[in-house]
């Protein structure tokens, strides 16, 4: 049994806890799932800068938790106009969230059953400017023959 591996000179970072405080974070991965109570959830894996440590954030689509989604989007520089509805799906998350950077107050989650301590977002910081590059603009509908499209 074996597997293929593409070497990319990756650097460590990992899951170690950081000291509580304000950190710049970058969204590096996302996953949509559903809670046991049937609420949609967007899970974000965040890289804490500059250490590279990992932190997770779960954003619930529940009336009592919608403020957290708004605050996260604002902190990451991805907030739409007030009143605008977002279709938050895989394509949206891939195009808008991956690579987004902003500020969050990071704390330590209570140890789990195995005694492991996790980094957690205590709250998002919207008073510091996000350093996210803007997502690529959606391409306009190009009216040209498919053979002329360069990709």
Short mmCIF file of N, CA and C in Angstrom, two decimals:
data_model
loop_
_atom_site.label_atom_id
_atom_site.label_comp_id
_atom_site.label_asym_id
_atom_site.label_seq_id
_atom_site.Cartn_x
_atom_site.Cartn_y
_atom_site.Cartn_z
N UNK A 1 0.84 -1.17 0.00
CA UNK A 1 0.00 0.00 0.00
C UNK A 1 0.89 1.24 0.00
N UNK A 2 0.51 2.25 -0.74
CA UNK A 2 1.28 3.48 -0.80
C UNK A 2 0.42 4.62 -1.32
N UNK A 3 1.04 5.75 -1.55
CA UNK A 3 0.32 6.91 -2.07
C UNK A 3 1.29 7.84 -2.76
N UNK A 4 0.76 8.75 -3.55
CA UNK A 4 1.56 9.77 -4.23
C UNK A 4 1.59 11.02 -3.37
N UNK A 5 2.67 11.75 -3.48
CA UNK A 5 2.81 12.99 -2.73
C UNK A 5 3.51 14.03 -3.59
N UNK A 6 2.92 15.20 -3.69
CA UNK A 6 3.53 16.30 -4.42
C UNK A 6 4.26 17.18 -3.42
N UNK A 7 5.56 17.27 -3.53
CA UNK A 7 6.35 18.09 -2.62
C UNK A 7 6.17 19.55 -2.96
N UNK A 8 5.84 20.36 -1.94
CA UNK A 8 5.65 21.79 -2.16
C UNK A 8 6.37 22.63 -1.11
N UNK A 9 7.35 22.08 -0.41
CA UNK A 9 8.13 22.81 0.58
C UNK A 9 7.24 23.49 1.62
N UNK A 10 6.25 22.75 2.09
CA UNK A 10 5.32 23.27 3.09
C UNK A 10 6.05 23.49 4.42
N UNK A 11 5.57 24.44 5.16
CA UNK A 11 6.14 24.73 6.46
C UNK A 11 5.15 24.29 7.54
N UNK A 12 5.66 23.95 8.68
CA UNK A 12 4.80 23.55 9.80
C UNK A 12 3.95 24.71 10.28
N UNK A 13 3.11 24.45 11.14
CA UNK A 13 2.20 25.43 11.72
C UNK A 13 1.44 24.66 12.75
N UNK A 14 0.42 24.04 12.28
CA UNK A 14 -0.24 23.06 13.11
C UNK A 14 -1.34 23.57 13.99
N UNK A 15 -1.61 22.76 14.99
CA UNK A 15 -2.79 22.95 15.80
C UNK A 15 -2.48 23.47 17.20
N UNK A 16 -1.23 23.81 17.47
CA UNK A 16 -0.88 24.22 18.82
C UNK A 16 -1.60 25.49 19.24
N UNK A 17 -1.94 25.58 20.52
CA UNK A 17 -2.61 26.78 21.00
C UNK A 17 -1.67 27.98 21.00
N UNK A 18 -2.22 29.14 20.72
CA UNK A 18 -1.49 30.40 20.79
C UNK A 18 -1.93 31.13 22.05
N UNK A 19 -1.17 32.09 22.47
CA UNK A 19 -1.57 32.91 23.62
C UNK A 19 -2.81 33.70 23.24
N UNK A 20 -3.77 33.83 24.13
CA UNK A 20 -4.96 34.61 23.82
C UNK A 20 -4.58 36.04 23.42
N UNK A 21 -5.31 36.56 22.42
CA UNK A 21 -5.04 37.92 21.96
C UNK A 21 -5.64 38.15 20.59
N UNK A 22 -5.36 39.32 20.04
CA UNK A 22 -5.84 39.70 18.71
C UNK A 22 -4.83 39.25 17.66
N UNK A 23 -5.33 38.54 16.65
CA UNK A 23 -4.47 38.02 15.59
C UNK A 23 -5.12 38.25 14.23
N UNK A 24 -4.27 38.41 13.24
CA UNK A 24 -4.76 38.38 11.87
C UNK A 24 -4.93 36.91 11.51
N UNK A 25 -6.04 36.60 10.84
CA UNK A 25 -6.31 35.22 10.44
C UNK A 25 -6.63 35.19 8.95
N UNK A 26 -6.42 34.04 8.34
CA UNK A 26 -6.72 33.84 6.93
C UNK A 26 -7.57 32.58 6.77
N UNK A 27 -8.62 32.67 5.98
CA UNK A 27 -9.47 31.51 5.71
C UNK A 27 -8.73 30.61 4.72
N UNK A 28 -8.50 29.35 5.13
CA UNK A 28 -7.78 28.42 4.28
C UNK A 28 -8.62 27.23 3.84
N UNK A 29 -9.76 27.02 4.48
CA UNK A 29 -10.60 25.88 4.12
C UNK A 29 -12.01 26.12 4.65
N UNK A 30 -12.97 25.51 4.01
CA UNK A 30 -14.35 25.61 4.47
C UNK A 30 -15.05 24.29 4.25
N UNK A 31 -16.14 24.11 4.98
CA UNK A 31 -16.97 22.91 4.81
C UNK A 31 -18.37 23.26 5.29
N UNK A 32 -19.36 22.93 4.49
CA UNK A 32 -20.75 23.09 4.90
C UNK A 32 -21.22 21.78 5.50
N UNK A 33 -21.96 21.86 6.60
CA UNK A 33 -22.58 20.68 7.17
C UNK A 33 -23.84 21.09 7.91
N UNK A 34 -24.40 20.17 8.64
CA UNK A 34 -25.62 20.43 9.38
C UNK A 34 -25.42 19.97 10.81
N UNK A 35 -25.94 20.75 11.76
CA UNK A 35 -25.84 20.37 13.16
C UNK A 35 -26.83 19.24 13.46
N UNK A 36 -26.67 18.66 14.63
CA UNK A 36 -27.60 17.59 15.04
C UNK A 36 -29.03 18.10 15.13
N UNK A 37 -29.21 19.40 15.36
CA UNK A 37 -30.55 19.98 15.45
C UNK A 37 -31.08 20.44 14.09
N UNK A 38 -30.33 20.20 13.03
CA UNK A 38 -30.81 20.51 11.69
C UNK A 38 -30.50 21.90 11.18
N UNK A 39 -29.59 22.61 11.82
CA UNK A 39 -29.21 23.94 11.34
C UNK A 39 -28.02 23.85 10.39
N UNK A 40 -28.09 24.59 9.29
CA UNK A 40 -26.95 24.66 8.38
C UNK A 40 -25.80 25.36 9.08
N UNK A 41 -24.58 24.87 8.79
CA UNK A 41 -23.40 25.45 9.41
C UNK A 41 -22.30 25.55 8.37
N UNK A 42 -21.59 26.67 8.41
CA UNK A 42 -20.39 26.88 7.59
C UNK A 42 -19.21 26.83 8.53
N UNK A 43 -18.37 25.81 8.37
CA UNK A 43 -17.17 25.65 9.18
C UNK A 43 -15.98 26.24 8.45
N UNK A 44 -15.24 27.08 9.13
CA UNK A 44 -14.05 27.69 8.55
C UNK A 44 -12.81 27.19 9.28
N UNK A 45 -11.79 26.87 8.51
CA UNK A 45 -10.47 26.59 9.08
C UNK A 45 -9.65 27.84 8.82
N UNK A 46 -9.12 28.40 9.89
CA UNK A 46 -8.37 29.65 9.82
C UNK A 46 -6.92 29.41 10.15
N UNK A 47 -6.05 30.10 9.43
CA UNK A 47 -4.62 30.09 9.76
C UNK A 47 -4.35 31.36 10.55
N UNK A 48 -3.78 31.21 11.74
CA UNK A 48 -3.44 32.34 12.58
C UNK A 48 -2.07 32.85 12.13
N UNK A 49 -2.01 34.14 11.82
CA UNK A 49 -0.77 34.72 11.32
C UNK A 49 -0.05 35.45 12.45
N UNK A 50 1.25 35.45 12.50
CA UNK A 50 2.15 34.83 11.53
C UNK A 50 2.55 33.40 11.88
N UNK A 51 2.04 32.85 12.99
CA UNK A 51 2.51 31.55 13.48
C UNK A 51 2.13 30.38 12.58
N UNK A 52 1.00 30.50 11.88
CA UNK A 52 0.53 29.38 11.07
C UNK A 52 -0.31 28.39 11.85
N UNK A 53 -0.52 28.66 13.14
CA UNK A 53 -1.37 27.78 13.95
C UNK A 53 -2.78 27.78 13.37
N UNK A 54 -3.54 26.77 13.71
CA UNK A 54 -4.88 26.59 13.17
C UNK A 54 -5.95 26.95 14.19
N UNK A 55 -7.05 27.45 13.67
CA UNK A 55 -8.22 27.77 14.48
C UNK A 55 -9.45 27.44 13.65
N UNK A 56 -10.52 27.04 14.28
CA UNK A 56 -11.75 26.72 13.57
C UNK A 56 -12.87 27.65 14.03
N UNK A 57 -13.77 27.96 13.12
CA UNK A 57 -14.94 28.78 13.42
C UNK A 57 -16.14 28.14 12.75
N UNK A 58 -17.21 27.92 13.51
CA UNK A 58 -18.45 27.38 12.96
C UNK A 58 -19.52 28.46 12.95
N UNK A 59 -20.01 28.79 11.78
CA UNK A 59 -21.02 29.84 11.63
C UNK A 59 -22.37 29.20 11.38
N UNK A 60 -23.28 29.35 12.34
CA UNK A 60 -24.60 28.72 12.27
C UNK A 60 -25.62 29.60 11.56
N UNK A 61 -26.41 28.99 10.72
CA UNK A 61 -27.53 29.67 10.08
C UNK A 61 -28.74 29.48 11.00
N UNK A 62 -28.76 30.29 12.07
CA UNK A 62 -29.82 30.24 13.06
C UNK A 62 -30.10 31.67 13.49
N UNK A 63 -31.35 32.01 13.68
CA UNK A 63 -31.72 33.40 13.94
C UNK A 63 -30.95 34.04 15.09
N UNK A 64 -30.56 33.27 16.09
CA UNK A 64 -29.81 33.83 17.21
C UNK A 64 -28.31 33.94 16.93
N UNK A 65 -27.86 33.42 15.80
CA UNK A 65 -26.44 33.41 15.49
C UNK A 65 -26.08 34.18 14.23
N UNK A 66 -27.05 34.76 13.57
CA UNK A 66 -26.78 35.45 12.30
C UNK A 66 -25.84 36.64 12.47
N UNK A 67 -25.86 37.26 13.65
CA UNK A 67 -24.95 38.38 13.91
C UNK A 67 -23.49 37.96 13.76
N UNK A 68 -23.21 36.70 14.10
CA UNK A 68 -21.82 36.22 14.03
C UNK A 68 -21.37 36.10 12.58
N UNK A 69 -22.26 35.66 11.70
CA UNK A 69 -21.93 35.60 10.28
C UNK A 69 -21.65 37.01 9.77
N UNK A 70 -22.53 37.96 10.11
CA UNK A 70 -22.33 39.34 9.67
C UNK A 70 -21.00 39.90 10.16
N UNK A 71 -20.68 39.66 11.43
CA UNK A 71 -19.44 40.18 12.01
C UNK A 71 -18.22 39.54 11.35
N UNK A 72 -18.29 38.25 11.09
CA UNK A 72 -17.20 37.55 10.42
C UNK A 72 -16.97 38.13 9.03
N UNK A 73 -18.05 38.28 8.26
CA UNK A 73 -17.92 38.82 6.91
C UNK A 73 -17.34 40.23 6.93
N UNK A 74 -17.79 41.05 7.87
CA UNK A 74 -17.28 42.42 7.97
C UNK A 74 -15.80 42.41 8.33
N UNK A 75 -15.40 41.58 9.30
CA UNK A 75 -14.01 41.53 9.71
C UNK A 75 -13.09 41.06 8.59
N UNK A 76 -13.62 40.18 7.72
CA UNK A 76 -12.83 39.66 6.60
C UNK A 76 -12.88 40.56 5.37
N UNK A 77 -13.61 41.66 5.47
CA UNK A 77 -13.72 42.56 4.31
C UNK A 77 -14.60 42.00 3.22
N UNK A 78 -15.54 41.14 3.58
CA UNK A 78 -16.40 40.48 2.60
C UNK A 78 -17.88 40.79 2.82
N UNK A 79 -18.19 41.81 3.61
CA UNK A 79 -19.59 42.15 3.88
C UNK A 79 -20.22 42.78 2.65
N UNK A 80 -21.40 42.31 2.26
CA UNK A 80 -22.10 42.94 1.13
C UNK A 80 -22.81 44.20 1.64
N UNK A 81 -23.54 44.84 0.75
CA UNK A 81 -24.34 46.00 1.15
C UNK A 81 -25.41 45.54 2.14
N UNK A 82 -25.74 46.41 3.09
CA UNK A 82 -26.79 46.09 4.06
C UNK A 82 -28.08 45.76 3.30
N UNK A 83 -28.70 44.65 3.67
CA UNK A 83 -29.93 44.22 3.02
C UNK A 83 -29.73 43.26 1.87
N UNK A 84 -28.50 43.14 1.38
CA UNK A 84 -28.22 42.22 0.27
C UNK A 84 -28.23 40.78 0.77
N UNK A 85 -28.84 39.89 0.01
CA UNK A 85 -28.90 38.48 0.36
C UNK A 85 -27.78 37.73 -0.36
N UNK A 86 -27.07 36.92 0.39
CA UNK A 86 -25.99 36.11 -0.18
C UNK A 86 -26.46 34.68 -0.36
N UNK A 87 -26.12 34.08 -1.47
CA UNK A 87 -26.34 32.65 -1.66
C UNK A 87 -25.04 31.98 -1.25
N UNK A 88 -24.98 31.60 0.00
CA UNK A 88 -23.76 31.04 0.57
C UNK A 88 -23.70 29.54 0.26
N UNK A 89 -22.98 29.22 -0.79
CA UNK A 89 -22.82 27.83 -1.20
C UNK A 89 -21.34 27.56 -1.46
N UNK A 90 -21.04 26.38 -1.96
CA UNK A 90 -19.65 25.98 -2.20
C UNK A 90 -18.92 26.95 -3.12
N UNK A 91 -19.56 27.32 -4.23
CA UNK A 91 -18.92 28.22 -5.19
C UNK A 91 -18.66 29.58 -4.55
N UNK A 92 -19.65 30.10 -3.82
CA UNK A 92 -19.48 31.39 -3.16
C UNK A 92 -18.32 31.34 -2.19
N UNK A 93 -18.29 30.32 -1.33
CA UNK A 93 -17.23 30.21 -0.33
C UNK A 93 -15.86 30.10 -0.98
N UNK A 94 -15.76 29.31 -2.04
CA UNK A 94 -14.48 29.13 -2.72
C UNK A 94 -14.00 30.44 -3.34
N UNK A 95 -14.92 31.20 -3.93
CA UNK A 95 -14.54 32.44 -4.61
C UNK A 95 -14.38 33.63 -3.69
N UNK A 96 -15.12 33.65 -2.59
CA UNK A 96 -15.17 34.83 -1.74
C UNK A 96 -14.39 34.66 -0.43
N UNK A 97 -14.44 33.49 0.17
CA UNK A 97 -13.84 33.33 1.49
C UNK A 97 -12.40 32.84 1.49
N UNK A 98 -12.07 31.91 0.60
CA UNK A 98 -10.71 31.36 0.61
C UNK A 98 -9.71 32.48 0.35
N UNK A 99 -8.75 32.61 1.25
CA UNK A 99 -7.73 33.65 1.15
C UNK A 99 -8.11 34.96 1.83
N UNK A 100 -9.35 35.06 2.28
CA UNK A 100 -9.78 36.29 2.96
C UNK A 100 -9.04 36.41 4.29
N UNK A 101 -8.62 37.64 4.61
CA UNK A 101 -7.91 37.89 5.86
C UNK A 101 -8.60 38.98 6.65
N UNK A 102 -8.58 38.82 7.95
CA UNK A 102 -9.14 39.81 8.85
C UNK A 102 -8.61 39.57 10.25
N UNK A 103 -9.20 40.26 11.22
CA UNK A 103 -8.73 40.18 12.60
C UNK A 103 -9.77 39.52 13.49
N UNK A 104 -9.25 38.72 14.42
CA UNK A 104 -10.11 38.05 15.39
C UNK A 104 -9.40 37.98 16.73
N UNK A 105 -10.19 37.98 17.79
CA UNK A 105 -9.65 37.74 19.12
C UNK A 105 -9.67 36.24 19.32
N UNK A 106 -8.50 35.67 19.54
CA UNK A 106 -8.36 34.23 19.68
C UNK A 106 -8.16 33.88 21.14
N UNK A 107 -8.90 32.88 21.59
CA UNK A 107 -8.76 32.37 22.95
C UNK A 107 -8.54 30.88 22.91
N UNK A 108 -8.55 30.27 24.08
CA UNK A 108 -8.36 28.82 24.19
C UNK A 108 -9.67 28.19 24.61
N UNK A 109 -10.10 27.19 23.85
CA UNK A 109 -11.31 26.44 24.19
C UNK A 109 -10.98 25.51 25.35
N UNK A 110 -11.96 25.28 26.18
CA UNK A 110 -11.82 24.36 27.30
C UNK A 110 -11.33 23.03 26.77
N UNK A 111 -10.40 22.38 27.46
CA UNK A 111 -9.89 21.10 26.97
C UNK A 111 -11.01 20.09 26.69
N UNK A 112 -10.82 19.32 25.63
CA UNK A 112 -11.80 18.29 25.29
C UNK A 112 -11.60 17.06 26.18
N UNK A 113 -12.32 16.00 25.89
CA UNK A 113 -12.27 14.79 26.71
C UNK A 113 -10.86 14.20 26.77
N UNK A 114 -10.04 14.48 25.75
CA UNK A 114 -8.68 13.97 25.72
C UNK A 114 -7.68 14.95 26.31
N UNK A 115 -8.17 16.07 26.83
CA UNK A 115 -7.29 17.07 27.43
C UNK A 115 -6.67 18.03 26.44
N UNK A 116 -7.07 17.95 25.18
CA UNK A 116 -6.50 18.83 24.15
C UNK A 116 -7.13 20.21 24.24
N UNK A 117 -6.28 21.23 24.14
CA UNK A 117 -6.73 22.62 24.14
C UNK A 117 -6.74 23.12 22.71
N UNK A 118 -7.81 23.79 22.32
CA UNK A 118 -7.97 24.28 20.95
C UNK A 118 -8.01 25.80 20.92
N UNK A 119 -7.53 26.38 19.83
CA UNK A 119 -7.71 27.80 19.60
C UNK A 119 -9.15 28.02 19.15
N UNK A 120 -9.75 29.13 19.57
CA UNK A 120 -11.10 29.44 19.12
C UNK A 120 -11.24 30.94 18.91
N UNK A 121 -12.13 31.31 17.99
CA UNK A 121 -12.45 32.71 17.79
C UNK A 121 -13.38 33.13 18.92
N UNK A 122 -12.92 34.03 19.76
CA UNK A 122 -13.76 34.56 20.83
C UNK A 122 -14.72 35.57 20.21
N UNK A 123 -14.16 36.49 19.42
CA UNK A 123 -14.99 37.42 18.66
C UNK A 123 -14.19 37.96 17.48
N UNK A 124 -14.91 38.40 16.47
CA UNK A 124 -14.31 39.00 15.28
C UNK A 124 -14.09 40.48 15.55
N UNK A 125 -13.01 41.02 15.01
CA UNK A 125 -12.67 42.42 15.21
C UNK A 125 -12.96 43.19 13.93
N UNK A 126 -13.90 44.10 14.01
CA UNK A 126 -14.29 44.87 12.82
C UNK A 126 -13.71 46.28 12.83
N UNK A 127 -12.97 46.64 13.88
CA UNK A 127 -12.40 47.98 13.97
C UNK A 127 -11.02 48.07 13.35
N UNK A 128 -10.43 46.95 12.99
CA UNK A 128 -9.15 46.94 12.27
C UNK A 128 -9.46 46.62 10.82
N UNK A 129 -8.77 47.26 9.89
CA UNK A 129 -9.07 47.00 8.49
C UNK A 129 -8.67 45.58 8.07
N UNK A 130 -9.55 44.96 7.29
CA UNK A 130 -9.24 43.64 6.73
C UNK A 130 -8.12 43.82 5.71
N UNK A 131 -7.28 42.81 5.60
CA UNK A 131 -6.19 42.88 4.62
C UNK A 131 -6.43 41.92 3.47
N UNK A 132 -7.69 41.58 3.25
CA UNK A 132 -8.04 40.63 2.20
C UNK A 132 -7.88 41.25 0.83
N UNK A 133 -7.27 40.51 -0.09
CA UNK A 133 -7.37 40.95 -1.48
C UNK A 133 -8.82 40.75 -1.91
N UNK A 134 -9.32 41.61 -2.74
CA UNK A 134 -10.70 41.47 -3.19
C UNK A 134 -10.84 40.23 -4.06
N UNK A 135 -11.98 39.53 -3.92
CA UNK A 135 -12.17 38.34 -4.77
C UNK A 135 -12.23 38.73 -6.23
N UNK A 136 -11.86 37.79 -7.06
CA UNK A 136 -11.91 38.03 -8.50
C UNK A 136 -13.33 38.34 -8.92
N UNK A 137 -13.46 39.28 -9.83
CA UNK A 137 -14.79 39.63 -10.34
C UNK A 137 -15.36 38.45 -11.11
N UNK A 138 -16.66 38.31 -11.03
CA UNK A 138 -17.31 37.25 -11.78
C UNK A 138 -17.23 37.61 -13.26
N UNK A 139 -16.84 36.66 -14.09
CA UNK A 139 -16.72 36.98 -15.51
C UNK A 139 -18.09 37.27 -16.11
N UNK A 140 -18.08 38.24 -16.98
CA UNK A 140 -19.30 38.56 -17.72
C UNK A 140 -19.56 37.45 -18.72
N UNK A 141 -20.80 37.34 -19.17
CA UNK A 141 -21.14 36.37 -20.19
C UNK A 141 -20.46 36.81 -21.49
N UNK A 142 -19.53 36.02 -21.94
CA UNK A 142 -18.79 36.37 -23.14
C UNK A 142 -19.52 35.82 -24.36
N UNK A 143 -19.85 36.70 -25.27
CA UNK A 143 -20.51 36.28 -26.50
C UNK A 143 -19.46 36.06 -27.57
N UNK A 144 -18.78 34.93 -27.48
CA UNK A 144 -17.80 34.57 -28.49
C UNK A 144 -17.83 33.06 -28.65
N UNK A 145 -17.44 32.62 -29.79
CA UNK A 145 -17.43 31.17 -30.02
C UNK A 145 -16.52 30.47 -29.01
N UNK A 146 -16.94 29.29 -28.59
CA UNK A 146 -16.17 28.54 -27.59
C UNK A 146 -14.74 28.29 -28.03
N UNK A 147 -14.53 28.11 -29.33
CA UNK A 147 -13.19 27.86 -29.83
C UNK A 147 -12.24 29.04 -29.63
N UNK A 148 -12.80 30.24 -29.43
CA UNK A 148 -11.99 31.44 -29.24
C UNK A 148 -11.67 31.72 -27.78
N UNK A 149 -12.29 30.98 -26.86
CA UNK A 149 -12.02 31.19 -25.44
C UNK A 149 -10.69 30.51 -25.12
N UNK A 150 -9.74 31.24 -24.51
CA UNK A 150 -8.39 30.70 -24.32
C UNK A 150 -8.25 29.66 -23.21
N UNK A 151 -9.32 29.23 -22.60
CA UNK A 151 -9.20 28.22 -21.54
C UNK A 151 -10.31 27.23 -21.64
#
